[in-house]
XYZ file of C-alpha atoms in Angstrom:
210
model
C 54.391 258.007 152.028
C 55.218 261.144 150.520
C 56.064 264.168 152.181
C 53.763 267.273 151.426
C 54.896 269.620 153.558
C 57.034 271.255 150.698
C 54.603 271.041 148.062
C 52.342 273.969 147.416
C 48.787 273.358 148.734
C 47.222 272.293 145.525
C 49.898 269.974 144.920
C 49.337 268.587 147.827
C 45.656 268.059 148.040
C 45.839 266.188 144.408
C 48.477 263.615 146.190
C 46.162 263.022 149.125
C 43.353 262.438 146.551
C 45.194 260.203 144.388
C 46.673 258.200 147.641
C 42.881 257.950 148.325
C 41.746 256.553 145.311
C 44.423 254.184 144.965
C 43.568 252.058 148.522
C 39.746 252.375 146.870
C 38.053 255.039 147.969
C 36.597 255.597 144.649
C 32.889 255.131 145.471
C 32.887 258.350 148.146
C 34.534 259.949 145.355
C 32.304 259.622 143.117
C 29.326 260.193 145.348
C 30.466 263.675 144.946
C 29.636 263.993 141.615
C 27.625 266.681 140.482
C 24.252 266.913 138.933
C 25.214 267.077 135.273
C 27.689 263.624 135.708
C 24.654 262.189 137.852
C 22.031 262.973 134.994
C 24.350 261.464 132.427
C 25.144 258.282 133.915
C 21.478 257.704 135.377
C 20.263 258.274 131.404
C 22.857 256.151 129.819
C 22.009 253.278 132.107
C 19.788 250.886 129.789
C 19.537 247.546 128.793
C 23.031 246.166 128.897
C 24.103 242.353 129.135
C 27.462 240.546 130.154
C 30.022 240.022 127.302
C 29.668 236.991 125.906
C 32.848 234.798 124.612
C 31.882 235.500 120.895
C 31.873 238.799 121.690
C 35.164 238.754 123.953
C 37.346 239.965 121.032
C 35.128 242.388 119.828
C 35.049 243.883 123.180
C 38.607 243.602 123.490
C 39.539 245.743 120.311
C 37.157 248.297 121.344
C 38.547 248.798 124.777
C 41.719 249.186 123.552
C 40.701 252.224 121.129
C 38.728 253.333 123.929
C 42.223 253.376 126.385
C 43.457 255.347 123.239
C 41.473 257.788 123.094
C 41.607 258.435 126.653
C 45.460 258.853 126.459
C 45.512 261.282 123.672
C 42.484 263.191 125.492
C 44.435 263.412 128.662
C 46.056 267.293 129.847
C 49.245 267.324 127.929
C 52.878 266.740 130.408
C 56.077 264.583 130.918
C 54.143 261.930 131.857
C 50.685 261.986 130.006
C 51.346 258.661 127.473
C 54.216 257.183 129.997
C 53.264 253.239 130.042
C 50.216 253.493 127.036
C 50.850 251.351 124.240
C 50.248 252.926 120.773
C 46.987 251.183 118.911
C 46.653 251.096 115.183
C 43.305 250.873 115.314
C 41.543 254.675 113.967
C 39.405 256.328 116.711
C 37.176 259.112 116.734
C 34.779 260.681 119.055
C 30.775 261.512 117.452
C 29.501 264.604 117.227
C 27.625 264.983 120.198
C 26.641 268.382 119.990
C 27.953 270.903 122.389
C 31.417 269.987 124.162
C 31.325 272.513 126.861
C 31.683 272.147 130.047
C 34.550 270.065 129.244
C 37.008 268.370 132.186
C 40.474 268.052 132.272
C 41.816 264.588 131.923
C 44.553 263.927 134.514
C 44.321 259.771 135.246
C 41.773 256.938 133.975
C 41.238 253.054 135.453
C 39.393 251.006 132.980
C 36.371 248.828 134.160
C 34.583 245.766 133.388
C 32.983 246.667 129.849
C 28.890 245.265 128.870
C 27.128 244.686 125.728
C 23.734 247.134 124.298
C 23.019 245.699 121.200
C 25.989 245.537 119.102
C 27.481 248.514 120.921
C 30.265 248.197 123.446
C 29.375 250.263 126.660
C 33.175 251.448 128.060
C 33.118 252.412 131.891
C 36.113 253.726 133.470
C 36.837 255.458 136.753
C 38.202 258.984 135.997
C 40.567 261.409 137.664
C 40.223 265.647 136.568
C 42.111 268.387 137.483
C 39.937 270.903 136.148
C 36.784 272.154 134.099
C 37.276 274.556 131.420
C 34.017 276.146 130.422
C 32.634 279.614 127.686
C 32.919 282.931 129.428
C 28.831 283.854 129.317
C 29.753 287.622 129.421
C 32.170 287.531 126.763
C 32.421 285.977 123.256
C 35.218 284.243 122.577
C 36.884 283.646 125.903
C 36.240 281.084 128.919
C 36.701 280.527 132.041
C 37.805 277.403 133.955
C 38.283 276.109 137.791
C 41.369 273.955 139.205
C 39.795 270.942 141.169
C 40.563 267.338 141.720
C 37.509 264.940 141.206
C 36.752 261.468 140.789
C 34.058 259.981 138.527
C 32.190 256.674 137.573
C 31.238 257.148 133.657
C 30.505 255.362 130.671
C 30.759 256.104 126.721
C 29.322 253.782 123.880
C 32.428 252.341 121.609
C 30.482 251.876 117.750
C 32.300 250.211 115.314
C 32.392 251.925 112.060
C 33.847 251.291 108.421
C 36.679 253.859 109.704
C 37.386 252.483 112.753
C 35.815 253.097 116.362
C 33.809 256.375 117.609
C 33.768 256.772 121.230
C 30.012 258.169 121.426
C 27.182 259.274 124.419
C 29.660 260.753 126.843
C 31.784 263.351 128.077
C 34.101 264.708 126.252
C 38.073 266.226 127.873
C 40.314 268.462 126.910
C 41.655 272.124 126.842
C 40.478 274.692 124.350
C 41.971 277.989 123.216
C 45.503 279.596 125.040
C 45.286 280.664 128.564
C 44.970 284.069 127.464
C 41.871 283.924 126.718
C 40.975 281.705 130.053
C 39.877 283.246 133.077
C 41.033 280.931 135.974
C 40.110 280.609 139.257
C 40.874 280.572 142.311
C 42.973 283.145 141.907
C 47.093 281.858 140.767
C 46.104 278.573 138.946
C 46.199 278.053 135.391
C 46.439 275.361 133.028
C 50.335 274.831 133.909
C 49.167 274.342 137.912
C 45.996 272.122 136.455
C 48.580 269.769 134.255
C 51.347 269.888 137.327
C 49.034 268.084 139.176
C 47.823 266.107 136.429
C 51.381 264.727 136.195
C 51.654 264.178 139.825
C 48.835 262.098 139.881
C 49.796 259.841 137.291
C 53.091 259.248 138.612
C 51.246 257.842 141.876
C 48.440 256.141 140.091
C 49.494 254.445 136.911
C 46.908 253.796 134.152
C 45.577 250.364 134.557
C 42.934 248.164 134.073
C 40.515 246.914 136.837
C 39.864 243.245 135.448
């Protein structure tokens, strides 16, 4: 166990979170989630079936661009890519429209993938530090929130001429310098968000759950 009492309290609640999550306490996690996350996965939920073993490889290449993207979408620190292997395969997310509110990406644990069609429908249990959102009173500026939360999601994986697009889901990541970023509560910023980031990783290492 570690010891928190020397950590500041931020810290420390993101280690007591990740110590949760790791002995499985993901589904009262994610029964947190709020309405926007609960809307989302409740309308992506259609007619899926088990992979097949003709489609085992298929499903195989696009988890691993999916576990790719995920890595390179994660908050920036020491140990952001520690343990990810490099894929040559070319990834790209669709346009989905607008990308705001967007989440910041501290730790990810790959699920049991399905089949839609000839889409591969990703799901993966996901850790974030943080939501990062456009100041409504200001152009040009935004504002964003340190918090640790757990999710269920999912994301379609389509197989282009290019290579695979991870499409119908959220989207992470950090936008503009934290000049222009109104934080709260009051001290964080994105260096606090990605310290925690990094101390959950080094407790929870990115795996997957087959």
């Amino acid at each position: 166990m570690i010891s928190l009492a020397h950590l500041p309290r931020t810290v420390a609640l993101a280690i007591v979170v990740a110590e949760l999550w790791a002995c499985g306490d993901v589904n009262d996690n994610a029964r947190g989630a709020d309405e926007r996350t609960a809307s989302y996965t409740a309308g992506q939920i259609g007619a899926v079936r088990p992979v097949a073993p003709a489609d085992s490889e298929r499903v195989a290449l696009a988890e691993t661009a999916f576990l790719q993207w995920l890595a390179s979408s994660a908050e920036p620190g020491a140990t952001a890519n520690a343990g990810m292997s490099e894929s040559n395969t070319p990834v790209s997310h669709c346009n989905d429209g607008g990308s705001f509110p967007t989440p910041l990406l501290a730790t990810w644990q790959l699920l049991p993938s399905q089949m839609r069609g000839d889409t591969v429908v990703v799901h993966a249990i996901v850790t974030t530090v943080g939501e990062q959102d456009e100041d409504r009173r200001e152009a040009h500026r935004f504002t964003a929130r340190q918090r640790v939360r757990t999710d269920i999601l999912e994301w379609d994986m389509i197989e282009t001429a290019d290579g695979w697009m991870v499409c119908n889901g959220i989207q992470f990541g950090y936008v503009g310098a934290d000049s222009l970023t109104s934080w709260l509560p009051s001290g964080t910023s994105i260096a606090t968000a990605r310290g925690i980031a990094d101390s959950l990783r080094k407790l929870s290492p990115q795996k997957s759950a087959r």
